[in-house]
Tab-separated table of C-alpha atoms (C1' of nucleotides) in Angstrom:
chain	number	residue	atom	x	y	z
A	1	UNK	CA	22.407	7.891	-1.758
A	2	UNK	CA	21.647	7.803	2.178
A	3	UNK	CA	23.173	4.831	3.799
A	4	UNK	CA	20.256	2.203	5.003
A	5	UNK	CA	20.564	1.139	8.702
A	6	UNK	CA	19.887	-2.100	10.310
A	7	UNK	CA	15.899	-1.063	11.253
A	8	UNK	CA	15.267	0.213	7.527
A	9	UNK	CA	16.986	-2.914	6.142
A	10	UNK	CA	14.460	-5.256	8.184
A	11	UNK	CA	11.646	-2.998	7.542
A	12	UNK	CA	12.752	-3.390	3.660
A	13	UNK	CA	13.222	-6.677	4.097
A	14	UNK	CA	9.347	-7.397	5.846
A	15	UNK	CA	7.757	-5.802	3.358
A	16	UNK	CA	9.351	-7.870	0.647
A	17	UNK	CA	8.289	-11.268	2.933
A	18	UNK	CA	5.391	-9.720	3.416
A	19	UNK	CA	4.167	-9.386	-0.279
A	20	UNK	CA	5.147	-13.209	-1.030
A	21	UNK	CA	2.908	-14.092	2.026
A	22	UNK	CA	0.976	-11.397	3.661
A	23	UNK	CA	1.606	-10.182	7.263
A	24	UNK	CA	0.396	-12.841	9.066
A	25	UNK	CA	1.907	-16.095	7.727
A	26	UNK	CA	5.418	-14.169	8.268
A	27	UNK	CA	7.029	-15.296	11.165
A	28	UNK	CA	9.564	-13.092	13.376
A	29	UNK	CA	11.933	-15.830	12.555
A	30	UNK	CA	11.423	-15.860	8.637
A	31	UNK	CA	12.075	-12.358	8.677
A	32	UNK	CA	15.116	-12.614	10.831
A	33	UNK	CA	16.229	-16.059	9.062
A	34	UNK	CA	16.367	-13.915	5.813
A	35	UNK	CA	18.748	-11.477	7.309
A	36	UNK	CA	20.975	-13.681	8.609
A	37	UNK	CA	20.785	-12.968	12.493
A	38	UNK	CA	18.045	-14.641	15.259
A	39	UNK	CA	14.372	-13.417	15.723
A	40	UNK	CA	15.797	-12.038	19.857
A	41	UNK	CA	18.262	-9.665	17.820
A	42	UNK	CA	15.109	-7.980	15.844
A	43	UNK	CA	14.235	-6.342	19.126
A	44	UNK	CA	17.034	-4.381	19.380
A	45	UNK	CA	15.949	-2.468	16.073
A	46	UNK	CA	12.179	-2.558	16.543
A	47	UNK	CA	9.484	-2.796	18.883
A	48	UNK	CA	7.225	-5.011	17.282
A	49	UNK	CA	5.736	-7.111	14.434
A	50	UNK	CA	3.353	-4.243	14.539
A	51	UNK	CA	5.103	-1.485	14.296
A	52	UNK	CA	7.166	-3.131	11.033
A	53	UNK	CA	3.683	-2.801	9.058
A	54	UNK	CA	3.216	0.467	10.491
A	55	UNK	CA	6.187	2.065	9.235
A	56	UNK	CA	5.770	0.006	5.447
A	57	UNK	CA	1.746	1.542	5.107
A	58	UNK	CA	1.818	4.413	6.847
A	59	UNK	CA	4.549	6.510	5.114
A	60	UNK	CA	3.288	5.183	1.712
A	61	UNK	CA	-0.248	6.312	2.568
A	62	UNK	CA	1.106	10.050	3.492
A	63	UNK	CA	2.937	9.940	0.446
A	64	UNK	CA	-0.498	9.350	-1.768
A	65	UNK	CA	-2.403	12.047	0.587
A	66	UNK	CA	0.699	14.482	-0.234
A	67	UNK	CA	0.739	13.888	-4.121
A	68	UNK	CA	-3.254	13.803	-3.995
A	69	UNK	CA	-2.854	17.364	-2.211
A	70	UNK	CA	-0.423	18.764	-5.154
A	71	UNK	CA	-2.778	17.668	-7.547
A	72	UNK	CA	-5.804	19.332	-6.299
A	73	UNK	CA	-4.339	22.668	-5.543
A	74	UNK	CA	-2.883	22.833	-9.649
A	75	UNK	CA	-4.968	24.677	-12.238
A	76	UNK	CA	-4.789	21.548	-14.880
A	77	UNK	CA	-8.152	20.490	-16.051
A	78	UNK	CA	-9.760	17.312	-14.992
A	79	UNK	CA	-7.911	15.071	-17.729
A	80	UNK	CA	-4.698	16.347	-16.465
A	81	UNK	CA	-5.116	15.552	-12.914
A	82	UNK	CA	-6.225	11.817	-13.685
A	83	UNK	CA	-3.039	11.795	-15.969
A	84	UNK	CA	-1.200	13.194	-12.633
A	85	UNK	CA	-2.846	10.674	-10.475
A	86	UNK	CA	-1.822	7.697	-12.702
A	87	UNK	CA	1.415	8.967	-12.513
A	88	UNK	CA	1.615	9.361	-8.961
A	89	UNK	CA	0.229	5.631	-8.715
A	90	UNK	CA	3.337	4.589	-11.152
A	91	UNK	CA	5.732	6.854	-9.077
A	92	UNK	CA	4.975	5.428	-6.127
A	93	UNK	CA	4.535	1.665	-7.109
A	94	UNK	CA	7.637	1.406	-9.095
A	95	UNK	CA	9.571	2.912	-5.699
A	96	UNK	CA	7.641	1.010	-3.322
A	97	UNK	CA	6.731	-2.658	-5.003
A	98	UNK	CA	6.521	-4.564	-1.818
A	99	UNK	CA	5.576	-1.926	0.193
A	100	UNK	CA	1.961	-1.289	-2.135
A	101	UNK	CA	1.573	-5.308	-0.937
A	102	UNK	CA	1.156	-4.560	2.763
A	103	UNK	CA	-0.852	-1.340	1.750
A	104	UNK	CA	-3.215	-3.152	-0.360
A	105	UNK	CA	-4.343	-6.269	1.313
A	106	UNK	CA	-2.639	-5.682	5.017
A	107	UNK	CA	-4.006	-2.772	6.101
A	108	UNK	CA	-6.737	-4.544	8.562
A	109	UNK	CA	-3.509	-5.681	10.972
A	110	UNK	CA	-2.957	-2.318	12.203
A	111	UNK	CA	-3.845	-1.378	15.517
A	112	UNK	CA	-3.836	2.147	16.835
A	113	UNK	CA	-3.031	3.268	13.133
A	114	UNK	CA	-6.169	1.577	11.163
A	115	UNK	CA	-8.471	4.523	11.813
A	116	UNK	CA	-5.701	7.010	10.934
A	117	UNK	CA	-5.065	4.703	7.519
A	118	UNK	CA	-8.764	4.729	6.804
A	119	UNK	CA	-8.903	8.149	7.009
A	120	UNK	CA	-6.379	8.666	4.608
A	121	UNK	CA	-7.696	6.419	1.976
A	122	UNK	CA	-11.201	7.421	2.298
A	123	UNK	CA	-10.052	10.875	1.536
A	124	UNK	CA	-7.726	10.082	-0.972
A	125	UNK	CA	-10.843	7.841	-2.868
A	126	UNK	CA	-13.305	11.554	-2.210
A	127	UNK	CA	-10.611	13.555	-3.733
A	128	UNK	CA	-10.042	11.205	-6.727
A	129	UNK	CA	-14.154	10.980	-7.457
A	130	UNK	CA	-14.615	15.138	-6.845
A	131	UNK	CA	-11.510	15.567	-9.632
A	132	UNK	CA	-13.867	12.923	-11.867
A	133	UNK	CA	-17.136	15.068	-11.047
A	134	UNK	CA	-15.294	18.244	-12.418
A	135	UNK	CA	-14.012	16.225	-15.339
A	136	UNK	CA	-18.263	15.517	-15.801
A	137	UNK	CA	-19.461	19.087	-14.847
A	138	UNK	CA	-16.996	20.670	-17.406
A	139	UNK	CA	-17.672	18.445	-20.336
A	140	UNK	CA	-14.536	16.544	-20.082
A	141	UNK	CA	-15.933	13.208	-18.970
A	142	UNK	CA	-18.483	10.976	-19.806
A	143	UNK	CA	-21.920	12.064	-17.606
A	144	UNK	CA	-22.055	8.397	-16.301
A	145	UNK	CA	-21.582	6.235	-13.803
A	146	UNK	CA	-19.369	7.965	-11.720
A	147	UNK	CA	-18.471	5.345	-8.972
A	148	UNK	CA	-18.147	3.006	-11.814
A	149	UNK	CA	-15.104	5.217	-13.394
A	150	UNK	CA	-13.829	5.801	-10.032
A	151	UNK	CA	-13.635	2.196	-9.205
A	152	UNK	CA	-12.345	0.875	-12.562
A	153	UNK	CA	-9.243	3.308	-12.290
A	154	UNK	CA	-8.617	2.664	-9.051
A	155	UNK	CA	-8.582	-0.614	-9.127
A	156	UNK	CA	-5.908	-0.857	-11.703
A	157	UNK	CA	-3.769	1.748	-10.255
A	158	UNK	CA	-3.653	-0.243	-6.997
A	159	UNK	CA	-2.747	-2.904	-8.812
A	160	UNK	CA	0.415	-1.769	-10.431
A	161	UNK	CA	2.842	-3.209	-7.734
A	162	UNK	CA	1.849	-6.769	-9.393
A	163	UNK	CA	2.245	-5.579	-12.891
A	164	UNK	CA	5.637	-3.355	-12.565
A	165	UNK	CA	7.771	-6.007	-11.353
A	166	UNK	CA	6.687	-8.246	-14.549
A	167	UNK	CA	8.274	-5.461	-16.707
A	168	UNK	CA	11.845	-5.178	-16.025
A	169	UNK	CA	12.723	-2.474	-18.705
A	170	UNK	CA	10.203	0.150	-17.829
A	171	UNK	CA	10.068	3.612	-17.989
A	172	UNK	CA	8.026	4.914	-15.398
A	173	UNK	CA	6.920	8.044	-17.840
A	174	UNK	CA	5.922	6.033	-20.442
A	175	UNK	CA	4.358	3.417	-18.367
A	176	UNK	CA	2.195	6.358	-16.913
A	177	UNK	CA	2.008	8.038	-20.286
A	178	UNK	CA	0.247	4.625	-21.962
A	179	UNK	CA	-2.092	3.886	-19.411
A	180	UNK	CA	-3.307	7.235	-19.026
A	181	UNK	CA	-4.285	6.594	-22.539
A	182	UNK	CA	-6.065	3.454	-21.885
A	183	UNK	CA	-7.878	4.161	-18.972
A	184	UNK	CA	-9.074	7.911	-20.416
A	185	UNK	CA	-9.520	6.556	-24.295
A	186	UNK	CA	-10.206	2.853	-23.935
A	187	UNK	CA	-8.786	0.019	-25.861
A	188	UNK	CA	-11.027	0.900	-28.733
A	189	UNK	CA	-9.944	1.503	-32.079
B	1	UNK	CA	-33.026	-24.147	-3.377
B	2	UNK	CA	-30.614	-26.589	-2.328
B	3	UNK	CA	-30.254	-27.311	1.772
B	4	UNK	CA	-27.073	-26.260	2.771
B	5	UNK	CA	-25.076	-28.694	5.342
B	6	UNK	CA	-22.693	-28.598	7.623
B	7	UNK	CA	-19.481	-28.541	6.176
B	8	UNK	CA	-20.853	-26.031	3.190
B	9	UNK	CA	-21.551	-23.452	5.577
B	10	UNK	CA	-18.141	-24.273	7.515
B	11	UNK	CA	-16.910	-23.337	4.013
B	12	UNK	CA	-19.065	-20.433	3.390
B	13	UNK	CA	-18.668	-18.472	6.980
B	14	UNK	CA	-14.463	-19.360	6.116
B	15	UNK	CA	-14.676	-17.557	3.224
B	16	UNK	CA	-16.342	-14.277	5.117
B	17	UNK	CA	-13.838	-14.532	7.346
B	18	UNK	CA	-10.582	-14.969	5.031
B	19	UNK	CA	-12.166	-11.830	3.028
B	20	UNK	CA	-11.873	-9.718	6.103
B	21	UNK	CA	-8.654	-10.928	7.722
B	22	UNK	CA	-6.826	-13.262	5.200
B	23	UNK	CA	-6.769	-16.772	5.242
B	24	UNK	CA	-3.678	-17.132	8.108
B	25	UNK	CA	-4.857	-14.451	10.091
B	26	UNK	CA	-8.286	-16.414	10.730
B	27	UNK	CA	-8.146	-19.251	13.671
B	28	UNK	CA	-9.850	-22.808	13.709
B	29	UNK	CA	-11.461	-21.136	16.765
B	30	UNK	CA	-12.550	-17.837	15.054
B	31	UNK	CA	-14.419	-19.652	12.191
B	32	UNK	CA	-15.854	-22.346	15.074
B	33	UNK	CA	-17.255	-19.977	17.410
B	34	UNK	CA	-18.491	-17.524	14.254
B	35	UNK	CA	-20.305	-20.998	14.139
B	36	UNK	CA	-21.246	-21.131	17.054
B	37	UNK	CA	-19.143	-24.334	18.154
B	38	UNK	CA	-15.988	-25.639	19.247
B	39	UNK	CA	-12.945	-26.146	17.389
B	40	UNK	CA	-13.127	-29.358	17.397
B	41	UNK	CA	-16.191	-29.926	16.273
B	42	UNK	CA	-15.404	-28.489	12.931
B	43	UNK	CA	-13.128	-31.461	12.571
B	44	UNK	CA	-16.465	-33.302	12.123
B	45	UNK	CA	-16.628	-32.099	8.645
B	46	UNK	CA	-13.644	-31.067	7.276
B	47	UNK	CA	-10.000	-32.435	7.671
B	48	UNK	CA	-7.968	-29.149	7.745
B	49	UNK	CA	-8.125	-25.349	7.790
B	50	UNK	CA	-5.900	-26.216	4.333
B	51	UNK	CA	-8.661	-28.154	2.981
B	52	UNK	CA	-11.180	-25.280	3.333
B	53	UNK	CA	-9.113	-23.088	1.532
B	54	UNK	CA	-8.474	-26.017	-1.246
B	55	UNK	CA	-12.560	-25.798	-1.407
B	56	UNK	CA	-13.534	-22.045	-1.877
B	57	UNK	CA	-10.339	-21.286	-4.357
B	58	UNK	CA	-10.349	-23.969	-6.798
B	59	UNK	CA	-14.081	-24.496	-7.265
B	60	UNK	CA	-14.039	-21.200	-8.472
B	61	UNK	CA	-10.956	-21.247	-10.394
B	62	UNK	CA	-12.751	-23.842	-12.019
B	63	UNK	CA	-15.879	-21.888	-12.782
B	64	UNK	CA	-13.342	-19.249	-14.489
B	65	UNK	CA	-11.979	-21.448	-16.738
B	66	UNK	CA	-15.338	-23.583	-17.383
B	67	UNK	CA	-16.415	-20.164	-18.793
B	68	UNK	CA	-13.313	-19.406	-20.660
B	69	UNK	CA	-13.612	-22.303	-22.865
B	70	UNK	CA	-17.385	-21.436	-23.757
B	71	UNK	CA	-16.088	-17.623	-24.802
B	72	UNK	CA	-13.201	-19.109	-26.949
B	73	UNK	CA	-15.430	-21.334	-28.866
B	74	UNK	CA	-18.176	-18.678	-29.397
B	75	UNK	CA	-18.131	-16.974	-32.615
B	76	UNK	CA	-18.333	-14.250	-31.457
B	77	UNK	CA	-16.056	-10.861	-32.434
B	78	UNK	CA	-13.195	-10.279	-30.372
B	79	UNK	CA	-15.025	-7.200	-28.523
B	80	UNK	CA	-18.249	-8.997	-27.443
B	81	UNK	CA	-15.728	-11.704	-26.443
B	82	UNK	CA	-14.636	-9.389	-24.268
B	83	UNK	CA	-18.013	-8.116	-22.947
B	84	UNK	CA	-18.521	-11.848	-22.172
B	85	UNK	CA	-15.542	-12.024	-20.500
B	86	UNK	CA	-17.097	-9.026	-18.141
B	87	UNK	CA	-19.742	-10.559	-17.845
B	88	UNK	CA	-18.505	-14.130	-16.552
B	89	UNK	CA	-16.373	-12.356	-14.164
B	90	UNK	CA	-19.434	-10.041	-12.584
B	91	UNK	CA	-21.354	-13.032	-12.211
B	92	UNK	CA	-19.165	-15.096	-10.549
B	93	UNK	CA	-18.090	-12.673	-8.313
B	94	UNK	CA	-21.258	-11.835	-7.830
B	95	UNK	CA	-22.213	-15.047	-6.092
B	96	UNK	CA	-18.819	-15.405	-4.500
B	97	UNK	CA	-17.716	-12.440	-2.943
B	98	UNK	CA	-15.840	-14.020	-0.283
B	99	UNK	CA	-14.501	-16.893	-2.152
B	100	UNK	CA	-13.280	-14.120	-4.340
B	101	UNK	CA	-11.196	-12.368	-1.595
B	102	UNK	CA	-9.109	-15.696	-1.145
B	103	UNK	CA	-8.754	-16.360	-4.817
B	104	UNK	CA	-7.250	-12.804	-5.316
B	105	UNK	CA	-5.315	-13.211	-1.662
B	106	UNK	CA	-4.735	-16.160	-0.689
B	107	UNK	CA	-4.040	-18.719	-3.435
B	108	UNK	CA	-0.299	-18.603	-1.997
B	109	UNK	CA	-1.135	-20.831	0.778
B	110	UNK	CA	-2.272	-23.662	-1.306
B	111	UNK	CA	-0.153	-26.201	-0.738
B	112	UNK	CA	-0.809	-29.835	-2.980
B	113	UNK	CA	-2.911	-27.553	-5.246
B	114	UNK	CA	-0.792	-24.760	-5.661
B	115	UNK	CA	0.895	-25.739	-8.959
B	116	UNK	CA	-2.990	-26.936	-10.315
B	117	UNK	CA	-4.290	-23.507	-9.500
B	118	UNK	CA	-1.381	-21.381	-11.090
B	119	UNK	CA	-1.971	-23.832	-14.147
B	120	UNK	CA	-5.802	-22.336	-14.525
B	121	UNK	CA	-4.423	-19.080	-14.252
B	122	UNK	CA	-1.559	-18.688	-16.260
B	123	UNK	CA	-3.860	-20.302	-18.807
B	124	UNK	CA	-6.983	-18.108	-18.455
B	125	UNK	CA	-4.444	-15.379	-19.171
B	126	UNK	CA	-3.226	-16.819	-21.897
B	127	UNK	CA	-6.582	-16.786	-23.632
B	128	UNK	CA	-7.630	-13.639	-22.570
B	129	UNK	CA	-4.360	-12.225	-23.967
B	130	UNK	CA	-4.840	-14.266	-27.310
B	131	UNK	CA	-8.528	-12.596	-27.307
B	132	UNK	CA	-7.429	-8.935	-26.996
B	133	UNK	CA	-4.514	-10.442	-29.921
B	134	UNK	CA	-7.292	-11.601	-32.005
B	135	UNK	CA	-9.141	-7.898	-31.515
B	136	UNK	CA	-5.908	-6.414	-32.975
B	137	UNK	CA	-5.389	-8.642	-35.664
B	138	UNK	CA	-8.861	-7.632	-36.939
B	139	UNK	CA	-8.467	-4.215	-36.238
B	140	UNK	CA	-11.512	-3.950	-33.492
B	141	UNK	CA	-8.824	-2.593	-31.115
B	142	UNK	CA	-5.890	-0.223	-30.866
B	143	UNK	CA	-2.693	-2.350	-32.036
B	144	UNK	CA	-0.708	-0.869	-28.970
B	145	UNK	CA	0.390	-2.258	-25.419
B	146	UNK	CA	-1.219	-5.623	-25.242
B	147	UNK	CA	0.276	-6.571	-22.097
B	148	UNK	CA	-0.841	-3.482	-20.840
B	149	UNK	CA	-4.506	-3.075	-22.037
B	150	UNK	CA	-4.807	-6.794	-20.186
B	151	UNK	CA	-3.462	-6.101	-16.655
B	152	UNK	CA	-5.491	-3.120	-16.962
B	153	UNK	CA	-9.033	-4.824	-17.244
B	154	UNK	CA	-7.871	-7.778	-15.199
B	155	UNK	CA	-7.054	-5.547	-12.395
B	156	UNK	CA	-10.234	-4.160	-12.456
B	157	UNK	CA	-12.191	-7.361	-12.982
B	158	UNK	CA	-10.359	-9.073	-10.269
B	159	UNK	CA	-11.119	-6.189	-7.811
B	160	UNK	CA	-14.924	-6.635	-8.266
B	161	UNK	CA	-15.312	-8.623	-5.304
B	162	UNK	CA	-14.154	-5.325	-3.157
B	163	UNK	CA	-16.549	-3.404	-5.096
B	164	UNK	CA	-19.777	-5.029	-5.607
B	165	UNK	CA	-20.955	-5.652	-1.824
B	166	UNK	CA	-20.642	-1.464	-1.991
B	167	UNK	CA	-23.814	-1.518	-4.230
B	168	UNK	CA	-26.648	-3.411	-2.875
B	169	UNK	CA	-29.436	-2.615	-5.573
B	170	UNK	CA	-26.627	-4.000	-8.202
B	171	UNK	CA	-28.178	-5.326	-11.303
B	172	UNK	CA	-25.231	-7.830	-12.875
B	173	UNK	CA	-26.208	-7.793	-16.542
B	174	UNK	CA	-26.178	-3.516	-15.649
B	175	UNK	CA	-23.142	-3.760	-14.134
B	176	UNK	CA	-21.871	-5.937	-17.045
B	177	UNK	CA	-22.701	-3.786	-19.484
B	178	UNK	CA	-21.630	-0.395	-17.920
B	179	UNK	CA	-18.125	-2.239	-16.853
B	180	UNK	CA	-17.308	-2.799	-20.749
B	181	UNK	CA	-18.184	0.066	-22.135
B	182	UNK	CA	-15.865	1.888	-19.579
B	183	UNK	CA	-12.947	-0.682	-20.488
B	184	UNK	CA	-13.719	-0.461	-23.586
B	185	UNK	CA	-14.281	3.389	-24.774
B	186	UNK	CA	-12.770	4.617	-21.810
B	187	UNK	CA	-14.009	7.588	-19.736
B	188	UNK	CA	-13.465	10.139	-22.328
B	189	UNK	CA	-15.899	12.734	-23.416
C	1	DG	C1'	24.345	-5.794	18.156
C	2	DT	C1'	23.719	-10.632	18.480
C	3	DC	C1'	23.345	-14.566	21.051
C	4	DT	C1'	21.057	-18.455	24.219
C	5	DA	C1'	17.471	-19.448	27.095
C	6	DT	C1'	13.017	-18.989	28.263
C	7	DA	C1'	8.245	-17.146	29.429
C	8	DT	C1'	3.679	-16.958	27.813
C	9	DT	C1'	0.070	-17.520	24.425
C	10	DT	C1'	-1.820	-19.330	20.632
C	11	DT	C1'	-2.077	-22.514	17.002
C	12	DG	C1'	-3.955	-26.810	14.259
C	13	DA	C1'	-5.368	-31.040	15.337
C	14	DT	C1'	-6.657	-35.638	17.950
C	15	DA	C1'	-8.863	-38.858	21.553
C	16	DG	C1'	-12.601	-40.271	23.643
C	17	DA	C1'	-17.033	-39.336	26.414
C	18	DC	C1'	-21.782	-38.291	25.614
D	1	DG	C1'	-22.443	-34.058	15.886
D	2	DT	C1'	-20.637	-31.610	19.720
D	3	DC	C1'	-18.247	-31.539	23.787
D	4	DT	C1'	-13.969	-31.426	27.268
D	5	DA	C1'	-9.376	-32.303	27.713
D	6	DT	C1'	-5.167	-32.344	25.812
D	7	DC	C1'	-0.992	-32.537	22.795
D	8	DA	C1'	2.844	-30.835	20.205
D	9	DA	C1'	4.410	-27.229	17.667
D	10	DA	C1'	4.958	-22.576	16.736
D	11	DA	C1'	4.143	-17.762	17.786
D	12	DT	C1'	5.694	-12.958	19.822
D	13	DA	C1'	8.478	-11.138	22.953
D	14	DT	C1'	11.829	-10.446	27.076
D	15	DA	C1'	16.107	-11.097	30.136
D	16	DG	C1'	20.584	-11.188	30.517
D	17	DA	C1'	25.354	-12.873	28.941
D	18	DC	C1'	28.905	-11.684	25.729
DNA sequence: GTCTATATTTTGATAGAC
DNA sequence: GTCTATCAAAATATAGAC
């Protein structure tokens, strides 16, 4: 295990202050009040308030677009990439709870990055309806209401950073292996 | 059609504005020249950006639980309690996208309300959980990952408000109905 | 690498004229 | 009901000592 410097320790630390509050109600001086040291000394690690939430979404955006990209290249049918998918989603949350926070609902306070982070999750959202339009063409999926599926999937799996921490003995297989199952088969019996 | 005054459209142009940039992110000035006025004019009609929030999140909280208690008391099965629990959430989203946003984001910065607010939802969780409990004890649904099956369609109910403004010709009782049978059944073919 | 001191802007909110 | 003027506090960030 890789040592964490000073700059990845306040980065770490952000994002945590970050989830409890969002971006903009965290002050310089909460974040360096929870390490211990004065808001001047921040500026010898980083450059800016800024650049914090750029480091927290961008990486974990790249990280989706790479996963999304093994995914898409594998010969698995449609069912078995939305199984991969969820657990890339669980993967991902369960490593980067506070991170998924800033990714979720503070991704309008970048700057330069916000049309790089769009693009990103615009293509990460076509990729994830053209594996559901497969799923449809070869008789795998319901013919319906594509967006609809799309949507109601998505929306759970981007919600998983507030769910995870809830459940402090999970196992991130089985977590992905049971809601697989309940977004693919319902809750039905 | 009701008139709407002053210090309901202060509310309602607040609420467009928290959905885009969150609630601390937003200025007095922002919301006053989106108006069309000075700051201090707002203070006309309101008696704190706090106080605006306090408005759009509770009233709706309210309208959540309101129709809560008319699903529990309904004798209806467990699974068209949960269709009308899809419903009541497309509606009121419906005709409160914005408020929505701040409800989902923003409840944190309640301040004298805050522990009121987290009462409404920690019980409106409660009884949706003891609704999905209800479904297993009569065998309508799969005896398996309560917690689970829950977060999954609240995620997706709470995330409407991102979701609806996407489809303009949006019939609610359609939307209803083609929500809960995907939460229901699933996607599967 | 952290500190004190400080510059500069921006914030929520009030007082009082019109 | 809106304005101008203003306050006091809080914000991000920099300079320079240690």
């Amino acid at each position: 295990m890789q040592q964490e410097n000073r700059k990845e320790q306040i980065i770490r630390v952000a994002a945590k202050l970050f989830k409890e509050k969002g971006y903009s109600a965290v002050t310089m001086r909460d974040l360096a009040s929870s390490l211990g040291i004065k808001a001047a000394s921040l500026y010898n690690h980083i450059n800016s308030k800024q650049d914090i939430l750029k480091s927290i979404i961008i990486s974990i955006a790249e990280e989706f677009t790479e996963g999304m990209n093994v995914i898409q290249v594998s010969n698995n049918s449609s069912i078995d990439k939305l199984k991969q998918i969820v657990k890339l989603h669980v993967t991902i949350s369960s490593q980067n709870i506070y991170g998924m926070a800033s990714l979720n609902n503070d991704w309008m306070h970048l700057e330069e990055q916000l049309e790089y982070y769009l693009k990103l999750r615009y293509d990460y959202e076509d990729d994830f309806r053209n594996i559901i339009k497969q799923g449809i063409a070869s008789n795998e999926i319901k013919d319906e209401k594509l967006d609809l599926m799309l949507f109601s999937m998505l929306s759970t799996l981007r919600s998983l950073y507030l769910w995870i921490p809830k459940k402090e003995d999970l196992n991130p297989k089985e977590l992905a292996d049971n809601l697989s199952n309940i977004l693919i088969n319902g809750i039905n019996k």
